[in-house]
Short mmCIF file of C-alpha atoms and ligand atoms in Angstrom, two decimals:
data_model
loop_
_atom_site.label_atom_id
_atom_site.label_comp_id
_atom_site.label_asym_id
_atom_site.label_seq_id
_atom_site.Cartn_x
_atom_site.Cartn_y
_atom_site.Cartn_z
CA LEU B 1 1.82 -18.61 -11.92
CA LEU B 2 -1.35 -18.18 -13.98
CA HIS B 3 -0.24 -21.05 -16.56
CA GLN B 4 2.92 -22.70 -18.17
CA GLY B 5 4.20 -20.27 -20.76
CA GLY B 6 2.70 -17.10 -19.61
CA HIS B 7 5.32 -15.53 -18.29
CA LEU B 8 7.59 -16.09 -21.14
CA SER B 9 4.86 -14.77 -23.77
CA TRP B 10 4.11 -11.40 -22.18
CA THR B 11 7.92 -10.71 -21.47
CA MET B 12 8.65 -11.75 -25.10
CA GLU B 13 5.80 -9.19 -26.42
CA VAL B 14 7.12 -6.26 -24.79
CA PHE B 15 10.53 -7.16 -26.06
CA ARG B 16 9.21 -7.18 -29.68
CA MET B 17 8.32 -4.05 -28.90
CA ASN B 18 11.62 -2.85 -28.94
CA CYS B 19 11.24 -1.10 -25.68
CA PRO B 20 14.89 -0.20 -24.48
CA SER B 21 14.51 0.75 -20.91
CA LEU B 22 12.21 -2.52 -20.06
CA ASN B 23 13.86 -5.24 -18.36
CA PRO B 24 15.20 -8.11 -20.47
CA PRO B 25 13.44 -11.15 -20.35
CA GLN B 26 14.58 -12.69 -16.52
CA THR B 27 16.50 -15.85 -16.46
CA SER B 28 17.08 -18.26 -13.56
CA THR B 29 20.30 -15.97 -12.38
CA THR B 30 18.03 -12.79 -12.04
CA PHE B 31 16.79 -12.01 -8.57
CA LYS B 32 13.88 -9.56 -7.33
CA HIS B 33 14.46 -6.97 -4.62
CA THR B 34 12.50 -7.94 -1.54
CA ASN B 35 13.40 -5.67 1.27
CA VAL B 36 10.47 -2.93 0.79
CA VAL B 37 8.71 -0.07 2.84
CA PHE B 38 5.13 0.60 1.59
CA LEU B 39 3.91 3.48 3.33
CA LYS B 40 0.18 2.82 3.68
CA THR B 41 -1.53 6.16 2.91
CA HIS B 42 -5.37 6.50 3.79
CA LYS B 43 -7.85 6.37 0.73
CA THR B 44 -5.59 5.95 -2.24
CA ALA B 45 -5.95 2.82 -3.13
CA SER B 46 -3.38 1.69 -0.67
CA SER B 47 -5.20 -1.59 0.49
CA THR B 48 -4.79 -3.03 -3.10
CA VAL B 49 -1.50 -2.14 -3.26
CA GLN B 50 -0.87 -4.07 0.35
CA ASN B 51 -2.48 -6.91 -0.79
CA ILE B 52 0.04 -7.38 -3.91
CA PHE B 53 2.74 -6.83 -0.89
CA PHE B 54 0.88 -9.55 1.19
CA ARG B 55 0.62 -12.33 -1.26
CA PHE B 56 4.28 -12.15 -2.81
CA ALA B 57 5.44 -12.26 0.90
CA GLU B 58 3.62 -15.19 1.11
CA ARG B 59 4.81 -16.66 -2.01
CA ASN B 60 8.43 -15.57 -1.65
CA ASN B 61 8.07 -17.21 2.33
CA LEU B 62 9.21 -13.42 3.44
CA THR B 63 8.16 -11.81 6.53
CA VAL B 64 6.00 -8.60 6.78
CA ALA B 65 6.42 -6.84 9.93
CA LEU B 66 2.75 -6.82 11.81
CA PRO B 67 1.82 -4.44 14.58
CA VAL B 68 1.72 -5.87 17.99
CA THR B 69 -1.87 -6.65 19.42
CA HIS B 70 -2.53 -3.47 21.45
CA CYS B 71 -1.80 -1.54 18.16
CA ASP B 72 -4.35 -3.44 16.36
CA HIS B 73 -3.83 -3.65 12.50
CA GLN B 74 -1.90 -0.57 12.29
CA PHE B 75 1.19 0.26 13.75
CA CYS B 76 -0.51 2.16 16.69
CA TYR B 77 -1.75 4.95 14.22
CA PRO B 78 -1.77 8.06 14.49
CA ARG B 79 1.31 7.94 16.55
CA ILE B 80 4.68 8.25 14.91
CA PHE B 81 6.06 4.83 14.21
CA SER B 82 8.08 3.10 16.39
CA SER B 83 10.12 0.04 16.20
CA HIS B 84 8.40 -1.17 19.24
CA PHE B 85 4.64 -1.10 17.70
CA VAL B 86 6.17 -4.26 15.46
CA HIS B 87 5.34 -7.62 16.90
CA PRO B 88 8.76 -9.53 17.93
CA HIS B 89 7.57 -12.72 15.96
CA THR B 90 7.38 -10.61 12.76
CA MET B 91 11.03 -9.82 12.89
CA PRO B 92 13.39 -8.97 11.21
CA PRO B 93 11.13 -7.94 8.32
CA ASN B 94 11.50 -7.99 4.66
CA ILE B 95 7.98 -5.70 4.29
CA VAL B 96 6.60 -2.97 5.81
CA THR B 97 3.18 -2.49 4.91
CA SER B 98 0.38 -1.68 7.23
CA HIS B 99 -1.11 2.13 8.03
CA LEU B 100 1.71 3.83 10.18
CA ARG B 101 2.73 7.44 10.57
CA PHE B 102 6.09 7.51 8.92
CA SER B 103 9.42 7.98 10.70
CA ARG B 104 12.42 6.92 8.73
CA SER B 105 14.88 6.72 11.60
CA GLU B 106 12.46 4.44 13.29
CA LEU B 107 12.15 2.13 10.15
CA GLN B 108 15.89 2.35 9.52
CA ARG B 109 16.23 0.70 12.55
CA ILE B 110 14.39 -2.67 11.42
CA MET B 111 14.89 -2.84 7.79
CA PRO B 112 17.81 -3.46 5.79
CA ASN B 113 19.98 -0.89 4.55
CA ASN B 114 18.93 -1.67 0.89
CA THR B 115 15.00 -1.30 1.55
CA ILE B 116 13.28 0.63 -1.41
CA TYR B 117 10.48 3.17 0.38
CA ILE B 118 7.47 3.55 -2.19
CA THR B 119 4.03 4.86 -0.94
CA ILE B 120 0.44 6.64 -3.27
CA LEU B 121 -1.03 9.28 -3.50
CA ARG B 122 -4.86 10.36 -4.51
CA GLU B 123 -6.12 13.76 -6.07
CA PRO B 124 -6.76 15.63 -3.34
CA GLY B 125 -10.62 16.43 -4.40
CA ALA B 126 -11.74 12.61 -4.68
CA MET B 127 -9.34 11.52 -1.22
CA PHE B 128 -11.08 14.00 0.90
CA GLU B 129 -14.63 13.27 -0.48
CA SER B 130 -13.67 9.52 0.82
CA LEU B 131 -12.27 10.11 3.88
CA PHE B 132 -14.91 12.73 4.82
CA SER B 133 -17.94 10.03 4.11
CA TYR B 134 -15.45 6.71 5.70
CA TYR B 135 -14.95 8.86 8.70
CA ASN B 136 -17.88 10.99 8.92
CA GLN B 137 -19.31 9.14 12.13
CA TYR B 138 -15.81 8.67 13.82
CA CYS B 139 -13.88 11.80 13.39
CA ASP B 140 -15.31 14.61 15.66
CA THR B 141 -14.43 17.39 13.27
CA PHE B 142 -17.08 15.49 10.91
CA LYS B 143 -19.60 14.46 13.75
CA ARG B 144 -19.78 18.28 14.27
CA VAL B 145 -20.94 19.12 10.76
CA PRO B 146 -24.83 19.41 10.27
CA ASN B 147 -26.28 16.55 8.36
CA GLY B 148 -22.96 15.21 8.05
CA SER B 149 -23.04 17.69 4.70
CA LEU B 150 -19.45 18.09 2.98
CA GLU B 151 -21.01 21.58 1.68
CA ALA B 152 -21.54 23.06 5.06
CA PHE B 153 -17.71 21.79 6.26
CA LEU B 154 -16.33 23.13 3.24
CA ASP B 155 -17.91 26.68 3.59
CA ASN B 156 -15.93 27.47 6.59
CA PRO B 157 -13.94 24.28 7.77
CA TRP B 158 -12.66 26.40 10.91
CA ALA B 159 -16.19 26.06 12.59
CA TYR B 160 -15.61 22.37 13.05
CA TYR B 161 -12.06 21.70 13.16
CA ARG B 162 -9.63 21.58 16.16
CA PRO B 163 -5.91 20.87 15.14
CA GLN B 164 -5.00 19.31 18.36
CA GLU B 165 -8.15 16.80 18.75
CA LYS B 166 -7.45 13.19 18.36
CA ASP B 167 -8.39 11.96 14.29
CA SER B 168 -7.80 15.32 13.65
CA MET B 169 -5.56 13.77 10.95
CA TYR B 170 -8.40 12.71 8.71
CA ALA B 171 -9.56 16.21 8.48
CA ARG B 172 -6.70 17.97 7.07
CA ASN B 173 -3.64 17.36 4.96
CA THR B 174 -3.85 13.57 5.64
CA LEU B 175 -1.50 12.38 3.19
CA THR B 176 1.37 15.24 4.37
CA PHE B 177 0.47 13.70 8.60
CA ASP B 178 0.79 9.72 7.17
CA LEU B 179 4.36 11.06 5.83
CA GLY B 180 5.26 12.58 9.17
CA GLY B 181 4.70 16.27 8.15
CA ASP B 182 2.89 18.94 9.60
CA LYS B 183 -0.73 19.36 8.89
CA ASP B 184 -1.03 22.84 10.35
CA ARG B 185 1.50 25.07 8.62
CA PRO B 186 0.34 28.57 9.05
CA SER B 187 -0.84 29.62 5.88
CA ALA B 188 1.63 32.14 5.10
CA ASP B 189 4.25 28.99 5.16
CA VAL B 190 2.53 26.45 3.25
CA VAL B 191 4.37 27.12 -0.13
CA ARG B 192 7.66 27.15 1.33
CA TYR B 193 6.90 24.44 3.52
CA ALA B 194 5.19 21.83 1.00
CA LYS B 195 8.09 22.34 -1.37
CA ARG B 196 10.79 21.59 1.52
CA PHE B 197 8.78 18.70 2.33
CA ALA B 198 8.40 17.27 -1.08
CA ALA B 199 11.95 17.38 -1.72
CA GLU B 200 12.13 15.34 1.69
CA VAL B 201 9.68 12.82 0.44
CA GLU B 202 11.31 12.50 -2.90
CA TYR B 203 14.76 11.92 -1.28
CA VAL B 204 13.24 9.28 0.96
CA PHE B 205 10.80 7.35 -1.35
CA SER B 206 11.85 5.98 -4.86
CA LEU B 207 8.64 5.61 -6.16
CA VAL B 208 5.22 7.50 -5.00
CA MET B 209 2.54 5.90 -7.04
CA ILE B 210 -0.83 7.71 -8.25
CA ALA B 211 -4.04 5.96 -7.62
CA GLU B 212 -5.38 7.84 -10.59
CA TYR B 213 -2.81 6.06 -12.34
CA PHE B 214 -2.77 2.89 -10.72
CA ASP B 215 -1.70 0.53 -13.50
CA GLU B 216 0.81 3.31 -14.97
CA SER B 217 2.51 3.30 -11.42
CA LEU B 218 2.31 -0.52 -11.00
CA VAL B 219 4.39 -0.68 -14.44
CA LEU B 220 7.28 1.47 -12.48
CA LEU B 221 6.68 -0.63 -9.28
CA ARG B 222 7.29 -3.74 -11.03
CA HIS B 223 10.53 -1.93 -12.64
CA LEU B 224 11.84 -0.86 -9.67
CA LEU B 225 11.55 -3.89 -7.96
CA SER B 226 12.51 -6.35 -10.59
CA TRP B 227 9.42 -8.09 -10.30
CA ASP B 228 7.23 -10.23 -12.86
CA LEU B 229 4.07 -9.19 -14.05
CA GLU B 230 2.10 -11.65 -12.62
CA ASP B 231 3.40 -10.34 -9.18
CA VAL B 232 1.38 -7.40 -9.62
CA LEU B 233 -1.95 -8.74 -10.58
CA TYR B 234 -4.77 -7.48 -8.04
CA ILE B 235 -8.42 -6.86 -7.32
CA LYS B 236 -9.80 -3.98 -6.55
CA GLN B 237 -10.21 -3.43 -2.66
CA ASN B 238 -11.82 -1.26 0.24
CA MET B 239 -14.29 0.46 -2.41
CA ARG B 240 -17.52 2.26 -1.27
CA MET B 241 -20.91 1.54 -2.90
CA PRO B 242 -21.80 4.04 -5.68
CA SER B 243 -24.49 4.97 -3.43
CA SER B 244 -22.46 6.38 -0.28
CA LYS B 245 -20.07 8.13 -2.94
CA GLY B 246 -20.62 12.24 -3.74
CA ASN B 247 -20.17 14.14 -6.87
CA LEU B 248 -17.91 17.17 -6.55
CA SER B 249 -18.86 20.59 -8.32
CA GLU B 250 -15.83 22.54 -9.35
CA ALA B 251 -16.13 24.76 -6.32
CA GLN B 252 -15.86 22.15 -4.07
CA LEU B 253 -12.55 20.88 -5.80
CA GLY B 254 -11.06 24.43 -5.28
CA LYS B 255 -11.94 24.39 -1.75
CA ILE B 256 -10.80 21.00 -0.89
CA ARG B 257 -7.48 22.21 -2.25
CA GLU B 258 -7.50 24.94 -0.56
CA TRP B 259 -8.12 23.27 2.95
CA ASN B 260 -5.95 20.83 1.91
CA ALA B 261 -3.22 22.88 0.53
CA ILE B 262 0.05 21.06 1.15
CA ASP B 263 -1.22 18.03 0.28
CA ALA B 264 -2.46 19.50 -3.00
CA MET B 265 1.08 20.68 -3.57
CA LEU B 266 2.72 17.16 -2.96
CA TYR B 267 0.32 15.74 -5.48
CA ASP B 268 0.81 18.15 -7.93
CA HIS B 269 4.51 17.66 -7.75
CA PHE B 270 4.52 13.67 -7.84
CA ASN B 271 1.96 13.31 -10.36
CA ALA B 272 4.25 15.50 -12.51
CA SER B 273 7.30 13.44 -11.33
CA LEU B 274 5.25 9.93 -12.20
CA TRP B 275 4.84 11.46 -15.51
CA ARG B 276 8.52 11.99 -15.83
CA GLN B 277 9.11 8.76 -14.66
CA LEU B 278 7.11 7.15 -17.02
CA ASN B 279 8.35 9.31 -20.12
CA GLU B 280 11.60 7.83 -19.15
CA LEU B 281 10.20 4.39 -19.81
CA GLY B 282 8.63 5.22 -22.89
CA LEU B 283 5.01 5.99 -23.06
CA ALA B 284 4.26 3.44 -25.90
CA CYS B 285 6.33 0.60 -23.76
CA VAL B 286 4.27 2.07 -20.73
CA ALA B 287 1.08 1.21 -22.45
CA ARG B 288 1.98 -1.99 -23.99
CA GLU B 289 2.72 -3.11 -20.57
CA VAL B 290 -0.80 -1.71 -18.98
CA LYS B 291 -2.23 -3.54 -21.91
CA LEU B 292 -0.34 -7.03 -21.03
CA LEU B 293 -0.81 -6.41 -17.09
CA ARG B 294 -5.21 -6.10 -17.90
CA ARG B 295 -4.79 -9.20 -20.28
CA ALA B 296 -2.95 -11.09 -17.64
CA GLN B 297 -5.57 -9.97 -15.06
CA GLU B 298 -8.56 -11.15 -16.94
CA GLN B 299 -6.48 -14.36 -17.31
CA MET B 300 -6.19 -14.53 -13.45
CA ILE B 301 -9.78 -13.68 -12.93
CA ARG B 302 -10.65 -16.40 -15.25
CA SER B 303 -8.42 -18.80 -13.75
CA CYS B 304 -9.34 -18.09 -10.53
CA PHE B 305 -13.04 -17.15 -10.42
CA GLY B 306 -14.49 -18.97 -13.37
CA GLY B 307 -14.78 -16.25 -15.59
CA ASN B 308 -16.00 -13.41 -14.24
CA LEU B 309 -15.08 -11.29 -11.43
CA PRO B 310 -16.33 -12.32 -8.08
CA GLN B 311 -19.22 -10.40 -7.44
CA LEU B 312 -19.33 -7.21 -5.34
CA ARG B 313 -21.48 -7.26 -2.46
CA SER B 314 -21.98 -5.37 0.88
CA ALA B 315 -20.62 -7.00 4.03
CA ALA B 316 -24.19 -8.18 5.13
CA GLU B 317 -24.33 -10.49 1.91
CA ILE B 318 -20.84 -12.03 1.87
CA THR B 319 -21.15 -15.64 3.27
CA ASN B 320 -17.55 -15.99 4.00
CA LYS B 321 -16.70 -14.11 7.19
CA GLU B 322 -12.98 -14.10 6.05
CA LEU B 323 -14.21 -11.77 3.29
CA ARG B 324 -16.35 -9.24 4.78
CA PRO B 325 -14.39 -5.53 4.75
CA TRP B 326 -14.64 -3.68 7.75
CA GLN B 327 -17.60 -1.36 7.97
CA PRO B 328 -16.54 2.44 9.28
CA SER B 329 -20.33 3.21 10.29
CA SER B 330 -23.87 2.40 8.97
CA LYS B 331 -23.94 5.40 7.17
CA VAL B 332 -21.20 4.22 4.19
CA ALA B 333 -21.12 0.73 2.87
CA ILE B 334 -17.87 -0.68 1.79
CA VAL B 335 -17.91 -3.56 -0.59
CA GLY B 336 -16.29 -6.93 -0.92
CA TYR B 337 -16.61 -10.09 -2.84
CA ASP B 338 -18.04 -13.32 -2.33
CA LEU B 339 -16.27 -16.29 -4.06
CA PRO B 340 -18.25 -17.53 -7.21
CA VAL B 341 -19.40 -21.20 -6.57
CA ASN B 342 -17.65 -22.67 -9.30
CA ALA B 343 -14.17 -20.52 -8.18
CA SER B 344 -11.05 -22.08 -9.27
CA LYS B 345 -11.98 -25.24 -11.10
CA GLU B 346 -9.45 -25.03 -13.47
CA SER B 347 -7.20 -22.94 -11.86
CA GLY B 348 -3.20 -22.46 -12.66
CA MET B 349 -3.07 -20.48 -9.49
CA SER B 350 -3.54 -22.14 -5.97
CA LYS B 351 -7.21 -21.92 -4.31
CA ASP B 352 -5.64 -20.01 -1.70
CA MET B 353 -4.02 -17.40 -3.25
CA CYS B 354 -7.42 -16.59 -5.64
CA LEU B 355 -9.03 -16.66 -1.95
CA LYS B 356 -6.25 -14.17 -0.76
CA MET B 357 -6.65 -11.84 -3.88
CA ILE B 358 -9.90 -10.65 -2.83
CA MET B 359 -9.50 -10.99 1.37
CA PRO B 360 -9.33 -7.71 3.26
CA GLU B 361 -6.74 -5.93 5.07
CA VAL B 362 -7.99 -6.84 8.55
CA GLN B 363 -8.51 -10.58 7.96
CA TYR B 364 -5.14 -10.95 5.80
CA SER B 365 -3.27 -9.09 8.36
CA LYS B 366 -4.13 -11.65 11.30
CA GLN B 367 -3.92 -14.83 8.73
CA LEU B 368 -0.41 -13.71 8.16
CA LEU B 369 0.55 -12.94 11.82
CA HIS B 370 -0.73 -16.34 12.67
CA VAL B 371 1.57 -18.15 9.73
CA GLN B 372 4.62 -15.98 10.99
CA MET B 373 4.23 -16.91 14.76
CA LEU B 374 4.23 -20.45 13.54
CA ARG B 375 7.12 -20.41 11.59
CA TYR B 376 9.26 -17.99 14.39
CA ARG B 377 8.10 -20.75 16.61
CA SER B 378 9.79 -23.48 14.77
CA ARG B 379 13.01 -21.64 14.07
CA TYR B 380 12.89 -20.76 17.76
CA PHE B 381 12.35 -24.48 18.30
CA LEU B 382 15.43 -25.82 16.16
CA ASN B 383 17.83 -23.06 17.24
CA ASN B 384 17.19 -23.77 20.79
CA VAL B 385 15.79 -26.69 21.69
CA LEU B 386 17.45 -29.31 19.20
CA LYS B 387 21.10 -27.29 18.93
CA PRO B 388 23.64 -28.56 21.61
CA SER B 389 24.07 -26.42 24.51
CA GLY B 390 26.41 -23.46 24.12
CA GLN B 391 25.03 -22.34 20.35
CA HIS B 392 21.38 -21.09 22.05
CA GLN B 393 20.42 -18.05 19.96
CA GLN B 394 18.36 -15.38 20.59
CA PRO B 395 15.10 -15.60 18.36
CA THR B 396 15.72 -13.08 15.81
CA GLY B 397 13.32 -10.77 16.31
CA SER B 398 14.34 -9.67 19.63
CA ILE B 399 17.68 -8.05 18.36
CA LEU B 400 17.46 -4.95 16.18
CA ARG B 401 18.88 -6.28 12.90
CA HIS B 402 20.21 -3.41 11.13
CA SER B 403 22.20 -0.05 11.94
CA VAL B 404 21.26 3.58 10.95
CA THR B 405 22.85 4.45 7.86
CA PRO B 406 22.57 8.01 6.59
CA GLY B 407 23.45 7.42 2.71
CA ARG B 408 22.76 8.96 -0.32
CA SER B 409 19.59 9.16 -1.75
CA PRO B 410 17.69 5.72 -2.21
CA ARG B 411 16.21 7.35 -5.47
CA ALA B 412 19.40 7.87 -7.00
CA ARG B 413 19.96 4.10 -6.64
CA SER B 414 16.33 2.80 -6.72
CA PHE B 415 17.32 0.99 -10.08
CA HIS B 416 20.22 -0.71 -9.20
CA GLN B 417 19.46 -2.43 -5.63
CA THR B 418 20.11 -5.85 -4.94
CA ARG B 419 17.84 -8.78 -6.24
CA GLN B 420 16.78 -11.43 -3.88
CA VAL B 421 14.53 -13.76 -4.76
CA GLY B 422 14.77 -15.78 -7.53
CA SER B 423 12.90 -15.39 -10.90
CA HIS B 424 10.31 -17.82 -11.31
CA ASN B 425 10.83 -18.81 -15.00
N1 PPS F 1 -7.03 0.04 -8.06
C1 PPS F 1 -7.73 1.19 -7.64
N2 PPS F 1 -7.39 2.32 -8.61
C2 PPS F 1 -8.01 3.64 -7.96
N3 PPS F 1 -8.75 3.49 -6.82
C3 PPS F 1 -8.75 2.12 -6.17
C4 PPS F 1 -8.36 1.03 -6.64
N4 PPS F 1 -8.42 0.32 -5.73
C5 PPS F 1 -8.98 0.73 -4.54
N5 PPS F 1 -9.57 2.01 -4.55
C6 PPS F 1 -10.23 2.96 -3.81
O1 PPS F 1 -9.21 3.57 -2.99
C7 PPS F 1 -10.26 3.44 -1.53
C8 PPS F 1 -9.38 3.21 -0.66
O2 PPS F 1 -8.34 3.55 -0.32
P1 PPS F 1 -7.67 2.86 0.82
O3 PPS F 1 -7.68 1.36 0.74
O4 PPS F 1 -5.98 3.46 0.65
O5 PPS F 1 -8.43 2.82 2.14
S1 PPS F 1 -7.92 2.81 3.59
O6 PPS F 1 -7.65 4.19 4.11
O7 PPS F 1 -6.92 2.11 3.83
O8 PPS F 1 -9.10 2.32 4.18
C9 PPS F 1 -11.51 3.61 -2.08
O9 PPS F 1 -11.82 5.20 -2.75
P2 PPS F 1 -13.26 5.11 -2.36
O10 PPS F 1 -14.46 4.39 -3.06
O11 PPS F 1 -13.61 6.75 -3.21
O12 PPS F 1 -13.77 5.45 -1.05
C10 PPS F 1 -11.02 2.76 -3.32
O13 PPS F 1 -12.37 2.57 -4.39
#
């Protein structure tokens, strides 16, 4: 993908390290896993991960479930996910990666039985500070706080928070809510509930990534899905301008953890399990692979953007509107990228894939929907118009492909899934 021989050289380097639990170099007879639900949680670096999945899907001609028009670019969040929220022209899907409130049973209705579930969490202090700033003019809880002050909110959150109010999920235990849990458990029951909930999440999700260890998490993701290093290259998405970010004191961190106690316990639990999984791979081997990933990333940037990272810009400064990130309000700036003038001249990657690397979620979702609708219509035309009568078929999206099968933990079989896309080398 990057340049001829690139893939071989990094697999050989890993191999030379004598990393016993790392994948052997892939041969043309091995396959990549393609059926994935990535639960896109809020303010956790999830747009960067989503972009990886979007590009993988495009390169491999896979189907990404996208929301029906009235759901916007999310699956009618914050309503609990329903299979009815999926655009019929994106059925049956291989990949689900847009924001939704998790319901395993509803996802099982549309996904194959060998689907791998993955999500990402972020340290609650940094995450809440990001939520508070991003949804400051949007979520009523935050709008009530004098001068939009995080300090004032944390001093007395109950003065501003109404559990039943629209958008209250951005103001307390957002991770728990996104995962389908109860964000407002009575405090006497929080510890017991958080333990039980973490066990449930662990049963369903084969990998819970941690934003603070993003590259290490990608190493685990790559192994879990038997993907190539080139498949997990990325450029950070959806960042705030440094001027929109606040610093947290130790006291504020403590208050945020207390207010978001279930999220904090989930984070601690899955941070520990991430490191257990990394230890199983071997920390030296993981470090080596992270280094290779970063080197490949630099190569990709050189190849795509003529040397330097595309310049970080405020939305107003970005000339190409396909690359302008959505802005939540005038009080917070989300930065995006502008393509350098000399972009992708000597590229080993296609110009389109370079552009997609920095394309924000909303525009990329629209483009994918458009492409998939065209594909769906041409398949429908081939099946129903060109075939002799008596062989007419329903468009594939109009029927539910998979039945619900209560199985053993996907985590238990996570490293032994059927692989479905041929390796590139
Ligand atoms: N690779 C990587 N590693 C660590 N952190 C990263 C990464 N990519 C994005 N980010 C930060 O993630 C925040 C945006 O998260 P999301 O994309 O999940 O937000 S959203 O809910 O989809 O709007 C946003 O955080 P804040 O800048 O603090 O708001 C991004 O800067």
